Short mmCIF file of C-alpha atoms in Angstrom, two decimals:
data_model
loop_
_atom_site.label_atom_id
_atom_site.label_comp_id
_atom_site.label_asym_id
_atom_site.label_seq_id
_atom_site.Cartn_x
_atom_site.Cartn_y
_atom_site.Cartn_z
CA UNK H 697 -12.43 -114.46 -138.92
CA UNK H 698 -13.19 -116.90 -136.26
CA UNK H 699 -11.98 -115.99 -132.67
CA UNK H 700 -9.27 -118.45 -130.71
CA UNK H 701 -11.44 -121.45 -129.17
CA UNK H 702 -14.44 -120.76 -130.99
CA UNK H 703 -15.72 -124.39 -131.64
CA UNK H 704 -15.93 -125.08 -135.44
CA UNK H 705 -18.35 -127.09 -135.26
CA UNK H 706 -21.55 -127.22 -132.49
CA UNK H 707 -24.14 -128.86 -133.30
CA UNK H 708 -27.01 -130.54 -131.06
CA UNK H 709 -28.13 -134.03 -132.79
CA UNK H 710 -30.67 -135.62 -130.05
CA UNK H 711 -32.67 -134.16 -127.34
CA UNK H 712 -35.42 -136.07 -125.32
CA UNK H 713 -37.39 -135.07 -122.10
CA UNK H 714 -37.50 -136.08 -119.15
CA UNK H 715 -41.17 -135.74 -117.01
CA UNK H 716 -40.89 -134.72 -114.02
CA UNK H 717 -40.33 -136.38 -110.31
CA UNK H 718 -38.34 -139.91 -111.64
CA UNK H 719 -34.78 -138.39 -110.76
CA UNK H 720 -33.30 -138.14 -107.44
CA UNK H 721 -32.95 -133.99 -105.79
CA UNK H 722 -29.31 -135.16 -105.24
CA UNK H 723 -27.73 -137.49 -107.48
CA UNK H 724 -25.06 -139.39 -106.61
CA UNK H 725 -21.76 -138.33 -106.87
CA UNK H 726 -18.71 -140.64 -107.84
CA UNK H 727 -14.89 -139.43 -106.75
CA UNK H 728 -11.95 -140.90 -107.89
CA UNK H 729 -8.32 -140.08 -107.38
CA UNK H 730 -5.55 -139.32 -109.73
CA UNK H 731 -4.42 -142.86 -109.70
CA UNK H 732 -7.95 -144.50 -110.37
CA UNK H 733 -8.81 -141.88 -113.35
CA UNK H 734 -5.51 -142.89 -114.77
CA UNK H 735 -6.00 -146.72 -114.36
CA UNK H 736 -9.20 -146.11 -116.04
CA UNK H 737 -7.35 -144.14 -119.12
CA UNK H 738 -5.09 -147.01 -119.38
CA UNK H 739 -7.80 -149.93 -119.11
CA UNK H 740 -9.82 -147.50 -122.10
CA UNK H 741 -7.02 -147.12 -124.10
CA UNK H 742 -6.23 -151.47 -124.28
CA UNK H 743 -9.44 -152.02 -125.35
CA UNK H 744 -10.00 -149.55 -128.10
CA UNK H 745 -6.79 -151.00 -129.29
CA UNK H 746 -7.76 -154.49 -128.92
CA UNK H 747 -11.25 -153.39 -130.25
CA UNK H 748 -9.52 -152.02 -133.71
CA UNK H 749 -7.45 -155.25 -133.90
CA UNK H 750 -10.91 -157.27 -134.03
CA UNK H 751 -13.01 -154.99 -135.77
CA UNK H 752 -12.16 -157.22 -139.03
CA UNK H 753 -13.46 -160.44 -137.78
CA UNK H 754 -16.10 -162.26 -139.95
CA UNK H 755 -19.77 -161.73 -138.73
CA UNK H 756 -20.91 -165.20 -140.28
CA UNK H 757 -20.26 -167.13 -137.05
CA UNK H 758 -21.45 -164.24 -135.07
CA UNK H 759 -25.39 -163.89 -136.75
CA UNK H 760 -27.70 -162.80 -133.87
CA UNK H 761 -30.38 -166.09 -134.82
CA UNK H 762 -26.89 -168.40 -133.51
CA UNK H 763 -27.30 -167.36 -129.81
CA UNK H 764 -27.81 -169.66 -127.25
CA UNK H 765 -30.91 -168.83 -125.21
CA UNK H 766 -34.44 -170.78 -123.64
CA UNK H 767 -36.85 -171.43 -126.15
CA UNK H 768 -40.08 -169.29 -125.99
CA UNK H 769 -43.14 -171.29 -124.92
CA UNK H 770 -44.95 -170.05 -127.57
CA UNK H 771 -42.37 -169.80 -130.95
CA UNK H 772 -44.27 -166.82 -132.04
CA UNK H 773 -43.92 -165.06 -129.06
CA UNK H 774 -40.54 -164.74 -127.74
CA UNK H 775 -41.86 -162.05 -125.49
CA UNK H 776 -45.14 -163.44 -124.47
CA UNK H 777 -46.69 -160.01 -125.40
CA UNK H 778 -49.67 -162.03 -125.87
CA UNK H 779 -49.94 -162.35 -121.48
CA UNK H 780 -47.97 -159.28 -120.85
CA UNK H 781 -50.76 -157.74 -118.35
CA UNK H 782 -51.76 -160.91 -116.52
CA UNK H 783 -48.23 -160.85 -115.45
CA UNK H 784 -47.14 -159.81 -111.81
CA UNK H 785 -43.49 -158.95 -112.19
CA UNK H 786 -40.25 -160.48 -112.72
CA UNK H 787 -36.97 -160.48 -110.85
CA UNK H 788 -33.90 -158.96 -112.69
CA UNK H 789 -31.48 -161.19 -114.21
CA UNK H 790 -27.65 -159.84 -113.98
CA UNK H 791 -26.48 -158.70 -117.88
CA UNK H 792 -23.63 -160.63 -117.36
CA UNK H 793 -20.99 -160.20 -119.66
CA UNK H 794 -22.88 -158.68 -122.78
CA UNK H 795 -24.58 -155.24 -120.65
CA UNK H 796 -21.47 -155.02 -118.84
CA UNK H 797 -22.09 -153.29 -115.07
CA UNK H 798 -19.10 -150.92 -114.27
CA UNK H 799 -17.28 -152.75 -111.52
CA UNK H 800 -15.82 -149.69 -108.93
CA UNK H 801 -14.64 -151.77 -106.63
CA UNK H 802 -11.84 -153.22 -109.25
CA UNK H 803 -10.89 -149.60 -109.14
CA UNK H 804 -10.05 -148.96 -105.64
CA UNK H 805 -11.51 -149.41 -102.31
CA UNK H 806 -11.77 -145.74 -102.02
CA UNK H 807 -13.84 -145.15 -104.62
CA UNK H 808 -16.77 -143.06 -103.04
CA UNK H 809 -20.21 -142.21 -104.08
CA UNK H 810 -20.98 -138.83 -102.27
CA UNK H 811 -24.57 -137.99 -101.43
CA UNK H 812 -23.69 -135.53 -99.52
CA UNK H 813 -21.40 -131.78 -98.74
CA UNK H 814 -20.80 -128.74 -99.85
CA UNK H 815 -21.44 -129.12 -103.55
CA UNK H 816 -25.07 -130.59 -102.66
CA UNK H 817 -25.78 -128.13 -100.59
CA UNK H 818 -25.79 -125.66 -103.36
CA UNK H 819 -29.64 -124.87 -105.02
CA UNK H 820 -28.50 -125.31 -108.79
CA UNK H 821 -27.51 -128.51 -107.62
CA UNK H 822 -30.88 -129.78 -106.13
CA UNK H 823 -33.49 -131.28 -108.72
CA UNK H 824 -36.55 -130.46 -107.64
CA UNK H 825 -39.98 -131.91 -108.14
CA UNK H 826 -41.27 -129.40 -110.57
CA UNK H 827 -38.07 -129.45 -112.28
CA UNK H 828 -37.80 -131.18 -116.35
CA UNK H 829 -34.64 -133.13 -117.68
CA UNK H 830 -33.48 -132.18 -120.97
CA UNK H 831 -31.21 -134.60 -122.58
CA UNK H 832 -29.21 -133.03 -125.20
CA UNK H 833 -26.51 -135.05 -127.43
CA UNK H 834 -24.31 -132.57 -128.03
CA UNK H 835 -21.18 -132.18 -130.74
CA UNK H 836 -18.24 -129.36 -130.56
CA UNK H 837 -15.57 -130.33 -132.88
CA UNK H 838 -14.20 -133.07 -132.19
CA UNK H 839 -16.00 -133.85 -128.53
CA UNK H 840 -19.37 -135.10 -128.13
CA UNK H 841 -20.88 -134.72 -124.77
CA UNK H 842 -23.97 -135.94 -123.64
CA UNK H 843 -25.67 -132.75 -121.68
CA UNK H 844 -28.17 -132.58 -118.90
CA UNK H 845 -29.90 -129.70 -118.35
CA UNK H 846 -32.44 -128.30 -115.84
CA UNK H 847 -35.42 -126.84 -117.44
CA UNK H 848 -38.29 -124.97 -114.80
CA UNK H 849 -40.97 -123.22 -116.78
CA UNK H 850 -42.96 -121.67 -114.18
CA UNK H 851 -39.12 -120.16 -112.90
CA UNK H 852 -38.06 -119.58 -116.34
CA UNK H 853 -34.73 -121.63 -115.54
CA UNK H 854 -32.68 -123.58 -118.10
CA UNK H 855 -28.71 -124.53 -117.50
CA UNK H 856 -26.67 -127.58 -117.25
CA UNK H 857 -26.96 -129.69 -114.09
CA UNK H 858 -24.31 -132.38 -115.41
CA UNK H 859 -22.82 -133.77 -118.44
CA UNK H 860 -21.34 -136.89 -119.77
CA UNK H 861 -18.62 -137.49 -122.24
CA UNK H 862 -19.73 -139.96 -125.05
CA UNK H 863 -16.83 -141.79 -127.38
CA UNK H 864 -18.78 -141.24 -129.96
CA UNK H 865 -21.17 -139.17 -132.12
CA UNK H 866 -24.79 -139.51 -130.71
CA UNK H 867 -27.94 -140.00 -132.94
CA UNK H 868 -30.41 -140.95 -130.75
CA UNK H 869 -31.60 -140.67 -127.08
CA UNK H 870 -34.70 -142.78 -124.98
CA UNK H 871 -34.93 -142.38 -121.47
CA UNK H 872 -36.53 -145.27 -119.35
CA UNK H 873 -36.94 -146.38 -116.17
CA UNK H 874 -36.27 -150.39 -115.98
CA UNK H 875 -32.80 -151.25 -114.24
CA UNK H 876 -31.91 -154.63 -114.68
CA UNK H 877 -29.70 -154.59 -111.24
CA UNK H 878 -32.42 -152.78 -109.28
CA UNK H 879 -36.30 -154.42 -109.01
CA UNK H 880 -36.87 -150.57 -108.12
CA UNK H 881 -37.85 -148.25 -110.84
CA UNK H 882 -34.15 -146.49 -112.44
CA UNK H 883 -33.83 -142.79 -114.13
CA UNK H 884 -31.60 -144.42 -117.28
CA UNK H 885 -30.76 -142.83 -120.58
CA UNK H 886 -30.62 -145.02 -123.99
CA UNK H 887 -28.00 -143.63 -126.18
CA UNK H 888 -27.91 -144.86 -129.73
CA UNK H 889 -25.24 -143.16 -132.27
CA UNK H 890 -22.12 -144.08 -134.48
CA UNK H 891 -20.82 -147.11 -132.92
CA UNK H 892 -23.22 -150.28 -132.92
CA UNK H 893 -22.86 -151.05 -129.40
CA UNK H 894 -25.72 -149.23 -127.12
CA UNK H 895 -25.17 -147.27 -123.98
CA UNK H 896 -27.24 -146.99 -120.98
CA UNK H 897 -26.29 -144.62 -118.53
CA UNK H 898 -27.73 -143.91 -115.13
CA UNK H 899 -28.85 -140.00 -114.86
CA UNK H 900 -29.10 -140.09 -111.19
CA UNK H 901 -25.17 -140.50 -110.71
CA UNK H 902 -22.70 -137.71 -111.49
CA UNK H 903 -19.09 -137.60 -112.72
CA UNK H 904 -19.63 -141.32 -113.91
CA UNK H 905 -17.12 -142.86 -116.65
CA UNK H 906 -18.84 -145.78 -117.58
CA UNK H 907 -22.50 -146.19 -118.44
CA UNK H 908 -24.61 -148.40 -116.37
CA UNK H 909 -24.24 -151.09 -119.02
CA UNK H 910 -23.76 -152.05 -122.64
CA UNK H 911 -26.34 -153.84 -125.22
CA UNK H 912 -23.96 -155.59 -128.21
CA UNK H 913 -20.56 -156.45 -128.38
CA UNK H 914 -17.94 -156.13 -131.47
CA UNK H 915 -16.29 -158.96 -132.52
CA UNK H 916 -12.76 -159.74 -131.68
CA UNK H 917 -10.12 -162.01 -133.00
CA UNK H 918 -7.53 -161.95 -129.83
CA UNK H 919 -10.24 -161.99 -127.29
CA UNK H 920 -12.27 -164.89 -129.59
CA UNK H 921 -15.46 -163.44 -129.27
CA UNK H 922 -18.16 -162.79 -131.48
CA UNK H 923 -20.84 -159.87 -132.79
CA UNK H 924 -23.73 -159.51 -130.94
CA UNK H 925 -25.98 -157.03 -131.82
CA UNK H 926 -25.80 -154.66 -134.53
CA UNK H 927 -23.04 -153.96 -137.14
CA UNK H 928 -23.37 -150.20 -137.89
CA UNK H 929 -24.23 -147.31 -136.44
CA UNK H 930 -27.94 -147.27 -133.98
CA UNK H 931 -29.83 -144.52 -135.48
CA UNK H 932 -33.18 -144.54 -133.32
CA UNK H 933 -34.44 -146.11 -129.74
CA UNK H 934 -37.53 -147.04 -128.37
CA UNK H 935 -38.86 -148.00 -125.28
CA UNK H 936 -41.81 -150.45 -124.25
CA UNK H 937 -43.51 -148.71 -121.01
CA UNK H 938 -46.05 -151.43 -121.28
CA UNK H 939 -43.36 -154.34 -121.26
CA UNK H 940 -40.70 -152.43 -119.94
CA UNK H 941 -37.78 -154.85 -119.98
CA UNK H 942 -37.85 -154.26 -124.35
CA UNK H 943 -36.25 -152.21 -126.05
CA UNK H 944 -36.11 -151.80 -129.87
CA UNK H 945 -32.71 -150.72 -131.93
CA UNK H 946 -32.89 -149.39 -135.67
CA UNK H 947 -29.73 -149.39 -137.47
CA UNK H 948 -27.99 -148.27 -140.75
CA UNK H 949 -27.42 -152.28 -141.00
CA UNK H 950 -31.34 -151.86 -142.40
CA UNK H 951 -32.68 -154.55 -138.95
CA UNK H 952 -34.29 -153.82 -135.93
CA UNK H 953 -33.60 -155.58 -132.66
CA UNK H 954 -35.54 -155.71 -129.84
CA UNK H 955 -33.27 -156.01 -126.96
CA UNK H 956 -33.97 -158.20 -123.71
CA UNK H 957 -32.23 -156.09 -121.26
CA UNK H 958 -32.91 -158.47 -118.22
CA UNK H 959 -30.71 -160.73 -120.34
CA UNK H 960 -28.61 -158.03 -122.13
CA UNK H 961 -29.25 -159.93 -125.49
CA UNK H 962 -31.33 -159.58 -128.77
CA UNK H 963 -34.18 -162.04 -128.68
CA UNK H 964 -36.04 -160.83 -131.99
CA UNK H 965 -34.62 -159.37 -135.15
CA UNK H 966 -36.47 -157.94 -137.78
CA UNK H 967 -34.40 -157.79 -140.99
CA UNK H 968 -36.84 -157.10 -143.82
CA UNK H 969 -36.13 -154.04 -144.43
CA UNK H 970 -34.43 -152.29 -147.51
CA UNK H 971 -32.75 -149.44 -146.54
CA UNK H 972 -31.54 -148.02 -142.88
CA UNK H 973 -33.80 -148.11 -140.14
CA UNK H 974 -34.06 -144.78 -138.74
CA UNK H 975 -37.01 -143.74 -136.85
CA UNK H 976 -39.22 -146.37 -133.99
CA UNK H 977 -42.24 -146.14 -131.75
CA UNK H 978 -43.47 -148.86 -129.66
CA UNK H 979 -47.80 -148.15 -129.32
CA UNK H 980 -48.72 -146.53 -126.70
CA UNK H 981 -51.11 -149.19 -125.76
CA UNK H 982 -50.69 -151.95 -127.54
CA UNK H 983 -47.15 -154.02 -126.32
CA UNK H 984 -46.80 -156.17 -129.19
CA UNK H 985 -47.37 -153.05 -131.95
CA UNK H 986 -44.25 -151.31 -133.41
CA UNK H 987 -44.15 -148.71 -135.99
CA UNK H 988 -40.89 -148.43 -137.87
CA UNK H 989 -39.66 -145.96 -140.72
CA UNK H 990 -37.39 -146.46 -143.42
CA UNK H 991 -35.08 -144.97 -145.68
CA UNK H 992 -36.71 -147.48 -148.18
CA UNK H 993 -39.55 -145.21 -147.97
CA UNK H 994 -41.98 -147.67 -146.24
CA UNK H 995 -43.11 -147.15 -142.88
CA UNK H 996 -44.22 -150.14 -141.00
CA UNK H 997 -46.46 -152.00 -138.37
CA UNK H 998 -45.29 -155.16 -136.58
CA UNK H 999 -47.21 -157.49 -133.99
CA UNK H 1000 -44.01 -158.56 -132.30
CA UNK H 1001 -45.81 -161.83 -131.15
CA UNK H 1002 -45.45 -163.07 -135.13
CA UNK H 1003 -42.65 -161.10 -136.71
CA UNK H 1004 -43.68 -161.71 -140.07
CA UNK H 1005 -47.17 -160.31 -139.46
CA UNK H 1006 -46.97 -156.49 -140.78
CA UNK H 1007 -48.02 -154.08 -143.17
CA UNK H 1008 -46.42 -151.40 -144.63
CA UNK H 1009 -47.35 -147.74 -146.51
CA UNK H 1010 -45.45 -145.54 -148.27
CA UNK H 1011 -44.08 -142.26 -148.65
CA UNK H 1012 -40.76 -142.00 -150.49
CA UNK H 1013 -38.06 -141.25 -151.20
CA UNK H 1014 -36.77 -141.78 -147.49
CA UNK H 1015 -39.10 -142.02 -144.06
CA UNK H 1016 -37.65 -139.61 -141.55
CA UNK H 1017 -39.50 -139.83 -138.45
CA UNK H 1018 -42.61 -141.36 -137.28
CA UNK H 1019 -45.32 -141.36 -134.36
CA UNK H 1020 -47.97 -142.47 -133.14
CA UNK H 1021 -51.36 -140.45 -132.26
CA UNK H 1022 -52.41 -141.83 -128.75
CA UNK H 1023 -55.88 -139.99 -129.12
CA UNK H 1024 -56.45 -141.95 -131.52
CA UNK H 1025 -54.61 -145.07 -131.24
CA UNK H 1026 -55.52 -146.87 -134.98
CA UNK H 1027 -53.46 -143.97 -136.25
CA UNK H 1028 -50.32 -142.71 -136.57
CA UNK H 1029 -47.97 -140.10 -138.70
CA UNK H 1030 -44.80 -140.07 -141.12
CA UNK H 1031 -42.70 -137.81 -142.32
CA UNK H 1032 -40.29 -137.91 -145.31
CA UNK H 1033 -36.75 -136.32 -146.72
CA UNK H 1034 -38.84 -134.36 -149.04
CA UNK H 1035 -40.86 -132.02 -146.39
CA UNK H 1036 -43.96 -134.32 -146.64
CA UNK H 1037 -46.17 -135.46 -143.86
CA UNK H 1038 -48.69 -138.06 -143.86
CA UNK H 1039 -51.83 -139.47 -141.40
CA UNK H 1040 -52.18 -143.09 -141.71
CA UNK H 1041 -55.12 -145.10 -140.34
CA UNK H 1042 -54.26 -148.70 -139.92
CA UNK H 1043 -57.70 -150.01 -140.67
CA UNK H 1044 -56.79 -148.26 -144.43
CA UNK H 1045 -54.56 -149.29 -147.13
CA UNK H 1046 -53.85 -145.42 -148.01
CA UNK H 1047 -53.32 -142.36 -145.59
CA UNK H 1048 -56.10 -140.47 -144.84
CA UNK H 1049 -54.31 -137.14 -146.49
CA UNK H 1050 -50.83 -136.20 -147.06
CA UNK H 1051 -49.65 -132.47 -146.77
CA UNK H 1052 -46.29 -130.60 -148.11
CA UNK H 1053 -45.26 -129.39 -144.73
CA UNK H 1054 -41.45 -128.53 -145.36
CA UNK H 1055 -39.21 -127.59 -148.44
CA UNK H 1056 -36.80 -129.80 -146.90
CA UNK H 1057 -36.69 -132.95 -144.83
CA UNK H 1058 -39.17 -132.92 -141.66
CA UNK H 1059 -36.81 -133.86 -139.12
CA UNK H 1060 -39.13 -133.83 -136.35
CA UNK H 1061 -42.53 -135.04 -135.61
CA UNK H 1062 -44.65 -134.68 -132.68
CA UNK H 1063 -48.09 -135.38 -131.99
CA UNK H 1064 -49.30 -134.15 -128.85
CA UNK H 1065 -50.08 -136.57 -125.41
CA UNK H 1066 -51.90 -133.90 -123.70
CA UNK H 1067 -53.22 -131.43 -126.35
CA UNK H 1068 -55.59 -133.55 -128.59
CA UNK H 1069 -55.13 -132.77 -132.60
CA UNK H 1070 -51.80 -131.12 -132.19
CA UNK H 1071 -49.47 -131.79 -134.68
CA UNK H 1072 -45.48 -130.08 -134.43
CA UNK H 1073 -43.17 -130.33 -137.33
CA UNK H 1074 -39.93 -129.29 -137.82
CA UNK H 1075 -37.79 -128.96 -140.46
CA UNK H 1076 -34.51 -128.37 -142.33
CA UNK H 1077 -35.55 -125.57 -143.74
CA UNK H 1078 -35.32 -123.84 -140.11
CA UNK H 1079 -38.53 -123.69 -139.24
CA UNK H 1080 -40.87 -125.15 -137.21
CA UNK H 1081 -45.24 -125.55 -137.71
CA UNK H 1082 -48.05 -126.16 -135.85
CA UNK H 1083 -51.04 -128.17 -137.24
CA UNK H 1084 -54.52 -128.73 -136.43
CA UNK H 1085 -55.43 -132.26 -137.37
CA UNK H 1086 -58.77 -132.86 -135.49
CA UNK H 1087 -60.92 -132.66 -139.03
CA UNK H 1088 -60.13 -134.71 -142.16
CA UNK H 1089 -57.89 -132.24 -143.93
CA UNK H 1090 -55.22 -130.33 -141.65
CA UNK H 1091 -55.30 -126.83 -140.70
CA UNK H 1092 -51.89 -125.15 -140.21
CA UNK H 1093 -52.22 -122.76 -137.17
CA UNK H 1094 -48.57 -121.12 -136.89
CA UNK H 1095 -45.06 -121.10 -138.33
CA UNK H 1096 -41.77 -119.29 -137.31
CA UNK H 1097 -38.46 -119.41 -138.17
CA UNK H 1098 -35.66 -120.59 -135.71
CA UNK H 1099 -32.14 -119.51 -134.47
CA UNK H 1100 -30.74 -122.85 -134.26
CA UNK H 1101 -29.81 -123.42 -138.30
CA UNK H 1102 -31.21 -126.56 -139.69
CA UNK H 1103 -33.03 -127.81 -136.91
CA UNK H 1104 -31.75 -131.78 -136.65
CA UNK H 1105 -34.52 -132.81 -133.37
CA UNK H 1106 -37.16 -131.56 -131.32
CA UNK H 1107 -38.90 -132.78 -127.94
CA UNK H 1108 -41.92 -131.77 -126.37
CA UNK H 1109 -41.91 -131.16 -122.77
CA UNK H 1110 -44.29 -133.64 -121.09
CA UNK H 1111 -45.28 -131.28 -118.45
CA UNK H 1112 -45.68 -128.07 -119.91
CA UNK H 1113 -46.73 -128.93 -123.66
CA UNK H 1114 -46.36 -125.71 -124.95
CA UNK H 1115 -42.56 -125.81 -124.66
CA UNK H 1116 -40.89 -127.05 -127.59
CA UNK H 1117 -37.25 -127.86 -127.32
CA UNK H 1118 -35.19 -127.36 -130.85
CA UNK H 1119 -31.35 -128.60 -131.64
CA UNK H 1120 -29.72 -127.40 -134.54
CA UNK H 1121 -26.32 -127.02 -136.64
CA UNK H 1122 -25.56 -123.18 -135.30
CA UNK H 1123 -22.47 -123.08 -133.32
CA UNK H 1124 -23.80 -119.50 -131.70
CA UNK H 1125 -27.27 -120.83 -130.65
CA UNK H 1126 -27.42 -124.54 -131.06
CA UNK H 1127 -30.81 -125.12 -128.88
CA UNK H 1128 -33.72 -123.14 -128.17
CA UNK H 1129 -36.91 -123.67 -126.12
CA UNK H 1130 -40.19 -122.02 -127.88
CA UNK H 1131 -43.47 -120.82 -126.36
CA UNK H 1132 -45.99 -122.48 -128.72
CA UNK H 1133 -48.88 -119.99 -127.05
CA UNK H 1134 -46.75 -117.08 -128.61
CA UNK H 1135 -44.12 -118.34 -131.07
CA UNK H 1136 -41.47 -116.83 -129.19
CA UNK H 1137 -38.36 -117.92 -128.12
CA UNK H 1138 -38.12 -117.84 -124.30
CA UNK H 1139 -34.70 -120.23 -123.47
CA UNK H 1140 -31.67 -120.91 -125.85
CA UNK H 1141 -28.38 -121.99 -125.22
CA UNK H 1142 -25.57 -119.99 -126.47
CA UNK H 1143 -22.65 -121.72 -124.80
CA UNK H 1144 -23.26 -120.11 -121.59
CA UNK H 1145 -26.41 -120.62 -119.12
CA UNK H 1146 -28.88 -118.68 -120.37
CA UNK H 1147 -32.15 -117.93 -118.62
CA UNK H 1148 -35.01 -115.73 -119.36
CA UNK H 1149 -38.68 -114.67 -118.65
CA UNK H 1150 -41.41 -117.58 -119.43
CA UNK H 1151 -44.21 -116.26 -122.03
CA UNK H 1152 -47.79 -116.32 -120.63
CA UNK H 1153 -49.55 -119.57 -122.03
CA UNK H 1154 -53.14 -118.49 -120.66
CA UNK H 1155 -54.09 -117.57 -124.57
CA UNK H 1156 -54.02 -121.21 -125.73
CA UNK H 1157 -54.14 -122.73 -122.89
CA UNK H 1158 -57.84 -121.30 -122.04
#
């Protein structure tokens, strides 16, 4: 029998990290008084109602093609990907009224953002340079909570710094760094999940109620205005970090967007698809190339300068997840609902070899930045592998068995690449951190900050 207050459900369904050094030792703090939280509650509560009331307006005047916006010099290039790097910069263009900015100083004049005081002063507080981000989207009955946590290898540290609180479920995090209101570089979290309007919040600032701004709009009959964006729920994110003002949205409406934020609007849609949309990664490289999965069982490569220019291959029933190799960047890797994982090399019509991996769906795939041939997969089946994939058929190295249930994501720290980062479906340990060196668990989060000894990597690492 459960105890009072034990959550009935805890699950974590999205984590991403964060390298280190691009967020500030002492964010920003926002304080608002009893009056301004409850103006806010009020202002919340008339649009969700006025939100419902539309939510049953037509989309056919509302089709993302029908917005008004410059035509591209080149009408196969909305993007001009093809000059990307002979460009010098551009200035940021307000979102307007579609990536709507929180606006404080409606609020109150005395809205404050505190940089400074006591609660600075104190050490868990202070983000320091050799510190990680972890973001974790995080579910406990009936809350979901967007959590930040601090993660120090070398001091063996791991706790929350600051959360969020998210209206809705979360599927899907990417961090980047472009801030449309700010020509300097940002430390901004993507949030994709059950609603199809995007959030992108600003991890430097604490106690914040709004996110930075908003890609999409619903449609609404009383306020007369029209979809833009997706219509269902935004199951993965990626980021361009070679044309860093893109960013591409799959959804369960089977289309992918790829999102102008400097304008706050969708300037491409792909939409031939079969199925939901739930896995994207931009090239590491290349700004034009994106690899998308399917739940059509197809994964696919686009040249976004000529949307109908791709090719797909195939691995059914359902793509789950896939990534690109950046050691070798002709390739890449897919996983499906069935445990399988395949190598692809885009130069071939056929992957190169295909492995059973999982009994159950491989829910997470990573292939290594700094640790060339490393291949991570985890699974439903509650366990995670390592792979060797440096000859022409893989070698499995290691396998062990997690705490966290079926594990739903995993992210591989950027700076210290043997720490793997696991969420799962158990409510009594719903993300661990492994030592890949040793298999063993060395951080997990059981509700309460936990924090424990760091394994010796010297094994692998030498």
């Amino acid at each position: 029998m459960e105890e009072e207050g034990t959550p009935t459900v805890s699950l974590v369904s999205c984590v991403h990290f964060v390298k280190r050094g691009v967020a500030k030792a002492v964010p920003e703090k926002i304080e608002l008084t009893e009056k301004e939280l409850e103006k806010i509650i009020k202002q919340t509560a008339t649009e969700l109602r006025l939100t419902e009331d539309g939510d049953d307006q037509s989309d056919d005047e509302a089709e993302n093609a029908e917005q008004v916006r410059d035509p591209p010099a080149d009408p196969n290039d909305e993007f001009n990907f093809e000059n990307y790097d002979q460009e010098e910069g551009s200035d940021p263009v307000g979102i307007g009224t579609i990536a709507t900015l929180p606006n404080l100083g409606d609020l109150s004049e005395n809205v404050q953002i505190r940089t400074e005081g006591p609660d600075s002063d104190e050490e868990d507080d202070i983000i320091k340079p050799d510190d990680n981000l972890l973001l974790v989207g995080h579910v406990e009955t009936d809350a979901s909570v967007l959590e930040v946590y601090i993660f120090n290898k070398e001091e063996g540290s791991f706790y929350v710094h600051h959360d969020i609180i998210l209206p809705w479920f979360p599927l899907c995090i990417e961090w980047l760094s472009h801030d449309p209101s700010d020509p300097q570089p940002g430390n901004l979290c993507a949030l994709g999940g059950m609603d199809p309007v995007i959030q992108v919040w600003d991890l430097d600032i604490e106690n914040c109620l709004e996110p930075a701004f908003k890609l999409g709009k619903k449609p609404n009959k009383k306020k007369k205005t029209k979809r833009i964006g997706h219509k269902e729920a935004v199951l993965d994110l990626s980021w361009n970090r070679n044309f860093t003002h893109v960013l591409a949205s799959g959804s369960a409406d089977n289309t992918v967007l790829l999102w102008d934020l400097d304008k706050g609007s969708p300037h491409t849609k792909l939409d031939y698809f079969e199925d939901k949309v739930q896995s994207l990664c931009f090239h590491p490289l290349e700004a034009q190339t994106l690899l998308s999965g399917s739940c059509d069982g197809r994964a696919r490569v686009t040249d976004c300068r000529a949307t109908d220019a791709h090719r797909a291959w195939s691995l059914g029933p359902e793509i789950e997840r896939v990534v690109w190799d950046t050691h070798n960047p002709f390739c890449f890797a897919m996983s499906n609902n069935e445990g399988k994982v395949a190598y692809v090399d885009c130069r071939q019509d056929e992957p190169l070899w295909t492995i059973d991996a999982h009994q159950k769906e491989v829910t997470g795939l990573i292939i290594s930045d700094n640790v060339p041939g490393l291949l991570i997969t985890v699974g439903s089946d509650e366990k995670f592998k390592t792979w060797d994939i440096t000859s022409s058929s893989p070698l499995q190295i290691s396998e062990r068995s997690v705490r966290v249930g079926q594990v739903l994501c995993a992210s591989q720290c950027p700076d210290a690449p043997f720490s793997l980062a696991v969420g799962g479906d158990n409510k009594e340990c719903f993300i661990e951190i492994v030592d890949l060196t040793t298999n063993e668990e060395v951080m997990n989060r059981f509700g309460s900050r936990t924090q424990a000894p760091v394994a010796n990597n010297d094994a692998m690492e030498s």
